[in-house]
mmCIF file of C-alpha atoms in Angstrom:
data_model
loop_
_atom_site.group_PDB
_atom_site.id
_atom_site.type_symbol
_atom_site.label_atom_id
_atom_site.label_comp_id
_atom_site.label_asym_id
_atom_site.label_seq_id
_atom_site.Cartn_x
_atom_site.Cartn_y
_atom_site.Cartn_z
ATOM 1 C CA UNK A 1 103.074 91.361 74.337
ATOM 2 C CA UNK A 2 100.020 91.902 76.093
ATOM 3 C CA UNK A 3 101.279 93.842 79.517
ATOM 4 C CA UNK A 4 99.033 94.852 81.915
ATOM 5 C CA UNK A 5 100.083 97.950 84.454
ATOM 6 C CA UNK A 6 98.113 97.972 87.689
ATOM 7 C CA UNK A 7 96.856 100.433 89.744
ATOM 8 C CA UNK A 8 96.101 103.706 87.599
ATOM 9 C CA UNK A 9 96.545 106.510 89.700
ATOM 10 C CA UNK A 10 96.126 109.810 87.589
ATOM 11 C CA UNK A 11 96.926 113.554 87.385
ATOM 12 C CA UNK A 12 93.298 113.846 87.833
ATOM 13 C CA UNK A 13 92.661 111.196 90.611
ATOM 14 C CA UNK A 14 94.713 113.848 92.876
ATOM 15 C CA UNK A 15 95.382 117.563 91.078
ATOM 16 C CA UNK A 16 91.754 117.721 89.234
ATOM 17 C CA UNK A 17 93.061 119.478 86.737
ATOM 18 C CA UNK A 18 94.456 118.909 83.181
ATOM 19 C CA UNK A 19 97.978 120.983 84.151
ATOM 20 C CA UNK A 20 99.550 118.187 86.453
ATOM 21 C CA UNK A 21 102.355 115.898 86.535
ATOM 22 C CA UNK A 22 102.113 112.379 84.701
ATOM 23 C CA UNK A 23 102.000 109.756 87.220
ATOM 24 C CA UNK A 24 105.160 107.272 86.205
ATOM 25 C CA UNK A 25 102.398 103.916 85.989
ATOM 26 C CA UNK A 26 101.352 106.408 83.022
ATOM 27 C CA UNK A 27 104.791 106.891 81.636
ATOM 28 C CA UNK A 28 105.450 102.885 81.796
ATOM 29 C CA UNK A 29 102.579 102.042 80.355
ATOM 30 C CA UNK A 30 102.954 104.418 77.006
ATOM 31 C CA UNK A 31 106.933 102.737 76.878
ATOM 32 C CA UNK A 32 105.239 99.353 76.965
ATOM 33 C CA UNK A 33 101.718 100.198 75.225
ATOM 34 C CA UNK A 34 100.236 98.295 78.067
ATOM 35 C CA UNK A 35 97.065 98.361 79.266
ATOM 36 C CA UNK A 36 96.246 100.834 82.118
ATOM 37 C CA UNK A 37 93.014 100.019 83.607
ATOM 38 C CA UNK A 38 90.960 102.129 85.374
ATOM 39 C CA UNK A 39 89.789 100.399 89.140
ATOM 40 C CA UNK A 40 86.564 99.532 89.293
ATOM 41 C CA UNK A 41 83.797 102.216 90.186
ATOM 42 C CA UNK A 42 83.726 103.869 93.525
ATOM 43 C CA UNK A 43 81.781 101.271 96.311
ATOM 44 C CA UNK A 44 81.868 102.545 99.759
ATOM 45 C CA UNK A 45 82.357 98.835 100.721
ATOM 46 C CA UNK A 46 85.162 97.955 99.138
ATOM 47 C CA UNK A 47 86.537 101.310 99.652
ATOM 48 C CA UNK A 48 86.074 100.796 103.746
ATOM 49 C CA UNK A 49 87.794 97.570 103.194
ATOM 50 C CA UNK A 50 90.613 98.962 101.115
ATOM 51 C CA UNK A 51 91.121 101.512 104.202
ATOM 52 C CA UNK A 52 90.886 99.462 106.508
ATOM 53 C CA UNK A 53 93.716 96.479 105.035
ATOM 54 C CA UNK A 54 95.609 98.956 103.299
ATOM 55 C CA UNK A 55 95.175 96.549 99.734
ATOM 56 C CA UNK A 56 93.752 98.488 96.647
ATOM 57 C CA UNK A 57 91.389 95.379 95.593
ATOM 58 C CA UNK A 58 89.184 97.622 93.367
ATOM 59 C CA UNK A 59 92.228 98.009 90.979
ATOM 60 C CA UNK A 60 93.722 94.261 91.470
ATOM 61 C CA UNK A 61 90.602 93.092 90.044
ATOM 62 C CA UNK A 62 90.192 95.483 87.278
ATOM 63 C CA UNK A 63 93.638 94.230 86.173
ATOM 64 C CA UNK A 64 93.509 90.486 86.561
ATOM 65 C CA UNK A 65 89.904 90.586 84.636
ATOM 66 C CA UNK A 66 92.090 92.145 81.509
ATOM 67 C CA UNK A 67 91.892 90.151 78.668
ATOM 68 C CA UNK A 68 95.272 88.574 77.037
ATOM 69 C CA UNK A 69 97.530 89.545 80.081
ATOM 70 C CA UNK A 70 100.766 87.846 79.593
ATOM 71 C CA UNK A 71 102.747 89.969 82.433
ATOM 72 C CA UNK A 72 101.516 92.344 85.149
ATOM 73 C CA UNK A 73 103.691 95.594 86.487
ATOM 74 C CA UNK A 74 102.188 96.554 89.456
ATOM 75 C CA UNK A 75 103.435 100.168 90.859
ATOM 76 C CA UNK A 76 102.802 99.245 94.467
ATOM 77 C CA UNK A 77 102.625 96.263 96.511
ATOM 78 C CA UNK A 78 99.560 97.515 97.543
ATOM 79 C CA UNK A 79 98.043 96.171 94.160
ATOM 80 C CA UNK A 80 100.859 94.073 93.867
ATOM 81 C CA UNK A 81 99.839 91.479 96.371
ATOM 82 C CA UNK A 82 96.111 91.025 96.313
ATOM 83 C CA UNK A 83 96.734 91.263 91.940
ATOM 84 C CA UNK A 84 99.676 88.075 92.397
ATOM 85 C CA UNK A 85 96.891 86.301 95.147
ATOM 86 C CA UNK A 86 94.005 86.884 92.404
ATOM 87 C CA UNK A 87 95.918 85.600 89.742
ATOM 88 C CA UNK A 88 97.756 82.267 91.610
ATOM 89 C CA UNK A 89 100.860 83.310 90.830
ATOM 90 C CA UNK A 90 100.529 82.568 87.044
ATOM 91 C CA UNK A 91 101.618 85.193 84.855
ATOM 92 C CA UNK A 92 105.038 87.094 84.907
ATOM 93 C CA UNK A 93 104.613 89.651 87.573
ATOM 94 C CA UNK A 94 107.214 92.989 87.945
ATOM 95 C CA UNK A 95 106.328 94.773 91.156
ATOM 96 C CA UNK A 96 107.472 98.421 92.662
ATOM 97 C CA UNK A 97 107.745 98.247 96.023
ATOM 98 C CA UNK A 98 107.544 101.302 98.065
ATOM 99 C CA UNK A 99 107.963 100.278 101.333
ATOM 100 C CA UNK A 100 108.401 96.710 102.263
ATOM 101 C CA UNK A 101 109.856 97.190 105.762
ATOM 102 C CA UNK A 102 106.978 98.406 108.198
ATOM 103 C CA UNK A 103 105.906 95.531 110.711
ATOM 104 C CA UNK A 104 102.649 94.804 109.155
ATOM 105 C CA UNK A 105 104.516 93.869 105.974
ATOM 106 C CA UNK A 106 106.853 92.173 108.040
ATOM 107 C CA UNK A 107 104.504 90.066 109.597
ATOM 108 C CA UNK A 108 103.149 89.335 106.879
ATOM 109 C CA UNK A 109 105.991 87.904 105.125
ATOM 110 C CA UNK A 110 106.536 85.680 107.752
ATOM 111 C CA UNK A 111 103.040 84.105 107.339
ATOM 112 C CA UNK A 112 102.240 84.394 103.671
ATOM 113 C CA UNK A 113 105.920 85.243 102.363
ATOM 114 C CA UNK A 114 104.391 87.232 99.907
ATOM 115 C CA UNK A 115 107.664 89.039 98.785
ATOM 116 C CA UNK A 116 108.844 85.946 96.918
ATOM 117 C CA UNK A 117 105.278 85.973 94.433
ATOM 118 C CA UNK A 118 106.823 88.306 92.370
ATOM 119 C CA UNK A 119 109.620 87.997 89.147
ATOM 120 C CA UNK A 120 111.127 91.222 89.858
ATOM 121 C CA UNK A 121 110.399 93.680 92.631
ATOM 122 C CA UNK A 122 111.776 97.054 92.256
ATOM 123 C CA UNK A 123 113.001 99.750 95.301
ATOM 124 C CA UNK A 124 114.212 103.011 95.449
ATOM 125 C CA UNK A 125 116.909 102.678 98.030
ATOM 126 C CA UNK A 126 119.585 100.307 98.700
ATOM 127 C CA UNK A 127 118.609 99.927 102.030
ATOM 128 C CA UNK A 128 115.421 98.430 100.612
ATOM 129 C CA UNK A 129 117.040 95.954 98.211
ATOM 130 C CA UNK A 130 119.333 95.015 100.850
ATOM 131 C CA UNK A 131 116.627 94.196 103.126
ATOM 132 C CA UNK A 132 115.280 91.914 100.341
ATOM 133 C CA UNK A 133 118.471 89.795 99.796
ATOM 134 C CA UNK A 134 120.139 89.754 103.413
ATOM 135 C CA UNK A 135 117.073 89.456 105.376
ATOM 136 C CA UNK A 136 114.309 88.076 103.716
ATOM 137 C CA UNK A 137 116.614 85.776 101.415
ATOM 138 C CA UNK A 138 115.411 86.371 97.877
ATOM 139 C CA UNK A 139 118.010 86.759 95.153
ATOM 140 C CA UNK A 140 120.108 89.484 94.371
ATOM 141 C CA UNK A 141 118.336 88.801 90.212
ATOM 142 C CA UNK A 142 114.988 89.494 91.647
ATOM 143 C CA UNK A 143 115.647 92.683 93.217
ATOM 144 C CA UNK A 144 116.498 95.999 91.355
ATOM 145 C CA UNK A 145 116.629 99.444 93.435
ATOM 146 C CA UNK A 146 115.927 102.128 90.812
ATOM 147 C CA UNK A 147 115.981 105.723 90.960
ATOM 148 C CA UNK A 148 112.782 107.095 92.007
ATOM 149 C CA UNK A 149 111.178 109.298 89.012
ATOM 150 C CA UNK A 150 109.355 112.591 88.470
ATOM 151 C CA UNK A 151 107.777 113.983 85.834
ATOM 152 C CA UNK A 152 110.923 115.781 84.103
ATOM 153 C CA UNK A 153 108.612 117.919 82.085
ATOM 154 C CA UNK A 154 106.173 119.181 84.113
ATOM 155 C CA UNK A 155 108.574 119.477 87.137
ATOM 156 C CA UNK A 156 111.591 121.614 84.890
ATOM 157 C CA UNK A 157 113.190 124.827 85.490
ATOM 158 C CA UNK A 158 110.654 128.065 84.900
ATOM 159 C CA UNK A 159 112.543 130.964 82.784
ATOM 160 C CA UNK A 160 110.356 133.169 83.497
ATOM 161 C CA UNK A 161 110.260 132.799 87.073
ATOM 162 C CA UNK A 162 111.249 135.615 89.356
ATOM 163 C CA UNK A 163 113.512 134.162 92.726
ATOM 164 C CA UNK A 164 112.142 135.821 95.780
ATOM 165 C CA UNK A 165 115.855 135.477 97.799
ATOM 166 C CA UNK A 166 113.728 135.282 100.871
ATOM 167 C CA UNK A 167 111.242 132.850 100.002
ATOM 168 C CA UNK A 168 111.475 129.218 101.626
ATOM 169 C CA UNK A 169 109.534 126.376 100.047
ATOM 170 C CA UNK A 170 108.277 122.760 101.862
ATOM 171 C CA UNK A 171 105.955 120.715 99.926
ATOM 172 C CA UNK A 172 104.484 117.163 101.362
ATOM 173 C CA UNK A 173 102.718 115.953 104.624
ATOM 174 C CA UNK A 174 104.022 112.281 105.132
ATOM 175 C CA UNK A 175 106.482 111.973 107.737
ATOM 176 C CA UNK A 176 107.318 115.574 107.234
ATOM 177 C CA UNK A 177 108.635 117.335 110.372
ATOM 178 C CA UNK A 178 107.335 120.985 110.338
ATOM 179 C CA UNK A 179 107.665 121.363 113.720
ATOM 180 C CA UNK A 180 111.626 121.996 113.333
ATOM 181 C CA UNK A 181 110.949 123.908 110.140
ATOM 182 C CA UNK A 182 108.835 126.029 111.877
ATOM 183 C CA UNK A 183 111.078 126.920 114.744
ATOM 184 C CA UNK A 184 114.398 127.515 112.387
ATOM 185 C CA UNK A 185 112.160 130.154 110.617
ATOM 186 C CA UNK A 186 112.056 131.557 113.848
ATOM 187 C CA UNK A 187 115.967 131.966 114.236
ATOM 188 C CA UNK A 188 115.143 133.617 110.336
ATOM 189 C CA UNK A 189 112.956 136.847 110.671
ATOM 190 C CA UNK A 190 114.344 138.412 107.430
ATOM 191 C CA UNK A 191 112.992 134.925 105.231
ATOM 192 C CA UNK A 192 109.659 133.963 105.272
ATOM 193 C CA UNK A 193 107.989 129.958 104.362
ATOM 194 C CA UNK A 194 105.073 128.637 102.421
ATOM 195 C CA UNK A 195 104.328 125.283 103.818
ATOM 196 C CA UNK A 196 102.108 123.278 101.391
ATOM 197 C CA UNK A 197 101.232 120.322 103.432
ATOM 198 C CA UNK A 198 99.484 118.526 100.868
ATOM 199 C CA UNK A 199 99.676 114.218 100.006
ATOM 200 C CA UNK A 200 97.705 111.657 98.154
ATOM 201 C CA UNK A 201 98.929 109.299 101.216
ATOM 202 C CA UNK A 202 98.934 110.914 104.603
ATOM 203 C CA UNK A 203 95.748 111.070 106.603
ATOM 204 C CA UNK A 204 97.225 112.903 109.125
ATOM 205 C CA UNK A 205 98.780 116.123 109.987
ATOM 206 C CA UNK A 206 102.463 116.193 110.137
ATOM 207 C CA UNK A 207 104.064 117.251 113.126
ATOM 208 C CA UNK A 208 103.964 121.444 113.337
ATOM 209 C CA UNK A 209 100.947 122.038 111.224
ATOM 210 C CA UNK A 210 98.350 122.364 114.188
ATOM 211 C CA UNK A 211 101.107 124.476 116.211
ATOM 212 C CA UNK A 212 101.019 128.188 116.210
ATOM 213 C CA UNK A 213 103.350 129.856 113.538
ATOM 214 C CA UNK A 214 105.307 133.056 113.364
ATOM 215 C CA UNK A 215 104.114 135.229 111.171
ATOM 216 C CA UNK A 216 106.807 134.590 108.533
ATOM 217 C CA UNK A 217 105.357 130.892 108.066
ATOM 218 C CA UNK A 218 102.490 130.401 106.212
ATOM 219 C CA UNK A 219 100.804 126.422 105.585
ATOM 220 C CA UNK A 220 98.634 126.284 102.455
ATOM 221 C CA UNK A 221 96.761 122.808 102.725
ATOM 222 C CA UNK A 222 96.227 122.480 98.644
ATOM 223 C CA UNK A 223 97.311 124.047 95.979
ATOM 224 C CA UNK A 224 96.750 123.077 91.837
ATOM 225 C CA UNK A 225 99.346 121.772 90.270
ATOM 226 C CA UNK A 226 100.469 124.700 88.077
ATOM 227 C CA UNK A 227 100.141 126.920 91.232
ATOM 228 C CA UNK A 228 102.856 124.621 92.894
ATOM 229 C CA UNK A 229 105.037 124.669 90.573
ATOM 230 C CA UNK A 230 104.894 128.668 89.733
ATOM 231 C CA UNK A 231 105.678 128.673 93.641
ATOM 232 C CA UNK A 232 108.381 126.417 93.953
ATOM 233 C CA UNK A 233 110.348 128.235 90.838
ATOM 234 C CA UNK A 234 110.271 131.404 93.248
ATOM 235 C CA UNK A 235 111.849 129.461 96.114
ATOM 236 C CA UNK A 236 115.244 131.022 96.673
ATOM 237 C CA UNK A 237 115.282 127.581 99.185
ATOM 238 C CA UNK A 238 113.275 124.417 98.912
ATOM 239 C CA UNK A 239 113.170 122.316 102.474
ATOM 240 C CA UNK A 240 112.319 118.634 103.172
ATOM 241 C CA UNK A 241 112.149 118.402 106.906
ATOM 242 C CA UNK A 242 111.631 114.931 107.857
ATOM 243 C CA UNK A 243 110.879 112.919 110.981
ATOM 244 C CA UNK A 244 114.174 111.226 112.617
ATOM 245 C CA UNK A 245 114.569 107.411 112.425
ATOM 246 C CA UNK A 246 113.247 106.695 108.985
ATOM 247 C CA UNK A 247 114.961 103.759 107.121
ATOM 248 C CA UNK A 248 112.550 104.209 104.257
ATOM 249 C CA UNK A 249 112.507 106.802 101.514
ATOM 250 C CA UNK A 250 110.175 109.022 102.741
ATOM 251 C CA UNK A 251 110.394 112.835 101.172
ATOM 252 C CA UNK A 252 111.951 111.120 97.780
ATOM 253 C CA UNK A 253 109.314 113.297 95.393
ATOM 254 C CA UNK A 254 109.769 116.162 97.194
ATOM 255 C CA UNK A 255 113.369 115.904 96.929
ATOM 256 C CA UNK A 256 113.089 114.692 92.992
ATOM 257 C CA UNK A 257 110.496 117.162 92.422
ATOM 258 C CA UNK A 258 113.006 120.204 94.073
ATOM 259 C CA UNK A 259 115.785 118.859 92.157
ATOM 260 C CA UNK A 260 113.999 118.624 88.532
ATOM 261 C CA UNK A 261 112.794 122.138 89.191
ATOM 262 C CA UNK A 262 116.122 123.328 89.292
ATOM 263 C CA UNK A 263 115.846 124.708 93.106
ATOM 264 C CA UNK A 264 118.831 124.115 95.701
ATOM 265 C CA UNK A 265 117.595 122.278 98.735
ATOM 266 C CA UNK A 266 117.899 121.670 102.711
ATOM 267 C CA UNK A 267 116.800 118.596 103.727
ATOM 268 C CA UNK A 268 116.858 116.290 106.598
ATOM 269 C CA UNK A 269 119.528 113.409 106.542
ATOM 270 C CA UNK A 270 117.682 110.024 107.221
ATOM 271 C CA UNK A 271 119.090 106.991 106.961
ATOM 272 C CA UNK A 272 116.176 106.130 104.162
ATOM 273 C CA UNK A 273 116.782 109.433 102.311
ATOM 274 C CA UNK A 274 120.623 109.560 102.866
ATOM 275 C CA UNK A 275 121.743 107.837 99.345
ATOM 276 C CA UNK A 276 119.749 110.310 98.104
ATOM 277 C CA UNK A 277 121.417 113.401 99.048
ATOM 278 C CA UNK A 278 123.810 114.604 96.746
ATOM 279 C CA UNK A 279 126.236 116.901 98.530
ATOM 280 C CA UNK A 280 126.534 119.288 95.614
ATOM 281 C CA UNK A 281 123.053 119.787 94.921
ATOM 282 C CA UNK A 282 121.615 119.573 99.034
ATOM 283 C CA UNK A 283 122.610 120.803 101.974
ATOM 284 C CA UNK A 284 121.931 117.495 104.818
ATOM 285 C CA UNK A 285 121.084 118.641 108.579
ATOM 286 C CA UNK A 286 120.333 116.258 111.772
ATOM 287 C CA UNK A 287 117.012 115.526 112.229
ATOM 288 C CA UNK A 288 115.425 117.581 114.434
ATOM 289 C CA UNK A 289 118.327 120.135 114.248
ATOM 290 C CA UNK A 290 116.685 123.716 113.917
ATOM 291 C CA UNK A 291 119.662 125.434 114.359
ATOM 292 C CA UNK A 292 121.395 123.837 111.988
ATOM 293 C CA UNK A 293 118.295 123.938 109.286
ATOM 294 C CA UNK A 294 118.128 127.342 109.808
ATOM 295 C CA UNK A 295 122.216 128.120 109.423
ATOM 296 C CA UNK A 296 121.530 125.753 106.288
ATOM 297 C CA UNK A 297 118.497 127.790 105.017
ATOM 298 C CA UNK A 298 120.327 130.832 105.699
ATOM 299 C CA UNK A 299 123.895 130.087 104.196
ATOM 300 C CA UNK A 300 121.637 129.080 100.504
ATOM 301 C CA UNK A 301 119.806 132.145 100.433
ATOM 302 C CA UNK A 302 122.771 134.627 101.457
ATOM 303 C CA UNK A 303 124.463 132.928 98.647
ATOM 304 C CA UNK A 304 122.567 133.334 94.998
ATOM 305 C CA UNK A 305 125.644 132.115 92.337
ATOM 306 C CA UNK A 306 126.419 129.152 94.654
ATOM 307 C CA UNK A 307 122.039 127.894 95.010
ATOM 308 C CA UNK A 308 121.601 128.244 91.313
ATOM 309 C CA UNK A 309 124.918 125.814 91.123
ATOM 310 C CA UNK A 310 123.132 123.603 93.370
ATOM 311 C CA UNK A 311 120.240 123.849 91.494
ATOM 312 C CA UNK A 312 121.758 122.737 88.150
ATOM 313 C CA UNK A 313 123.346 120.292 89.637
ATOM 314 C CA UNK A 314 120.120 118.691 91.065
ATOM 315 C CA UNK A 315 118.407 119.328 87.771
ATOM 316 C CA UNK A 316 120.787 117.204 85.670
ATOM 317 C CA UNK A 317 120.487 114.619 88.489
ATOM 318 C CA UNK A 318 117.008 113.896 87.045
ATOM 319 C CA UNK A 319 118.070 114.275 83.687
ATOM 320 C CA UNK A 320 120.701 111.239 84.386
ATOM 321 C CA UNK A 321 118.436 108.858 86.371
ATOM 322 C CA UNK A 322 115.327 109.881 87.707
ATOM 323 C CA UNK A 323 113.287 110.955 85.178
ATOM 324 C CA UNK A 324 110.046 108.931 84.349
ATOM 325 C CA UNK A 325 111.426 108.108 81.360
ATOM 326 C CA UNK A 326 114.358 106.538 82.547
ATOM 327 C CA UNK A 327 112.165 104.820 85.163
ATOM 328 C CA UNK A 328 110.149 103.721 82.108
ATOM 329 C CA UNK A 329 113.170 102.468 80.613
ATOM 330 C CA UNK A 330 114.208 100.754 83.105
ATOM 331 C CA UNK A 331 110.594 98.841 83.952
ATOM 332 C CA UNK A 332 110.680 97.702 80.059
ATOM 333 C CA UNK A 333 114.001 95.489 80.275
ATOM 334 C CA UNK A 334 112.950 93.834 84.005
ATOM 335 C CA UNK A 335 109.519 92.760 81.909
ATOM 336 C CA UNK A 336 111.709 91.586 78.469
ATOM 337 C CA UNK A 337 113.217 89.579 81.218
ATOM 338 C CA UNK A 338 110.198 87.539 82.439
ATOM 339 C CA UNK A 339 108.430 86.778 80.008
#
């Protein structure tokens, strides 16, 4: 079967380096031995047009020009839908969908309805795929919310790590809410927080990384891969702080990524994240609570037998469902299915 996987995000494309995580459009295209073509070479035009619609065109094209394609899995819509315009609508088409709620892809269902182009889509939440059936009308066959993945092996527990019991660990920019974070390490002078605001996908700060910190917060804008991960193993705490109101799942990898490291975790309960949070392995506080992140915080590190609970807990989590090879798994049957 010749299957084509768009968009081909690598560890290099972000980490430059050869210790990184495998992107999961990497992991389904080794289950499928698909093709995984590279976009086309860097043009500042169509790069300035990419930025400016929000479409990756470079890599649609690369994809559609593949020779012998007989289905396409695209692991965003934004490949997804200028790949499906490209190719008419022709071959068998299985599409991840990240986030199909914001109002510019709103609107533009309602002129193009480009959600129904596609065989399968795939979502992380519920709240996604119920979107898709209840409000947009497609059916319930087409849509399949999945458990978001993570590199299993490259985010695992470290046995040679050392916990600092005071150390608190955020990772992530988009939608992140640092501001809070910040000021419940202020009710915490005896912990101290590395902040690594680092993303592929925001372009701007998150709230509480211009601000003025107390000097037990620290925000590291980059840091390799392996360096990461050696940090988060330390992390008596891991923290996802997220802006209030999202109905998307914004802070997923940091979450998965937390969890497959084996690390207990405080994070912010939003409606987009709240499937997500599995009462034995995270501790959920009210957005923009930072009394009650810090009593949360402060509860996980005072208690070391009941966060490395949590932690295994989280950690066989990904072992049951979000792995990228169960994601992998998972992409395999919805293309057996189209074509």
């Amino acid at each position: 079967m010749g299957v084509v996987v768009a968009e081909h995000p690598t560890s290099a494309d972000y980490w430059g380096g050869a210790e990184a995580p495998e992107h999961f459009g990497m992991s389904v295209a080794r289950r499928l031995g698909a093709d995984y073509p590279a976009p086309l070479a860097d043009n500042k035009v169509l790069q300035l047009v990419e930025q400016r619609a929000g479409f990756k065109f470079r890599a649609a094209y690369r994809a559609v020009r593949t020779p012998g394609a007989q289905a396409f899995v695209s692991m965003s819509e934004q490949v997804g839908v200028p790949l499906a315009v490209l190719d008419r609508h022709r071959t068998p088409h299985v599409v991840v969908a990240h986030n199909v709620i914001t109002p510019f892809k709103r609107r533009l269902q309602s002129t193009t309805h480009w959600l129904e182009w596609f065989d399968r889509i795939v979502v992380f939440s519920h709240v996604m795929g119920q979107f898709l059936v209840s409000e947009v009308g497609l059916p319930g066959e087409r849509v399949h919310v999945v458990p978001h993945p993570t590199d299993q092996r490259f985010f695992s527990p470290q046995a040679d790590a050392v916990v600092d019991p005071s150390l608190v660990v955020a990772v992530g920019r988009e939608h992140r809410d640092y501001t809070t974070l910040v000021e419940s390490m202020r009710r915490l002078p005896e912990a101290r927080a590395v902040i690594v605001a680092n993303s592929p996908w925001a372009k701007r700060r998150a709230p509480g990384e211009a601000l003025p910190a107390p000097s037990n917060v620290e925000f590291r804008p980059f840091l390799p891969a392996g360096e990461l991960r050696s940090l988060m193993a330390r992390a008596a705490v891991i923290a996802v702080p997220l802006q209030a109101g999202l109905t998307f799942g914004a802070g997923l990898n940091g979450l998965c990524e937390a969890h497959a490291m084996g690390r207990p975790v405080v994070a912010t309960s939003t409606p987009g994240l709240l499937e997500h949070l599995d009462n034995a392995a995270t501790l959920s506080v009210p957005p923009s609570d930072a009394v009650a992140m810090a009593s949360a915080l402060r509860q996980v590190m005072q208690d070391g037998a009941g966060a490395d609970r949590m932690g295994a807990l989280g950690r066989q989590l990904i072992e049951a469902g979000h792995s990228n090879d169960n994601f992998a798994e998972r992409i395999a049957t919805l293309v057996e299915q189209v074509c």
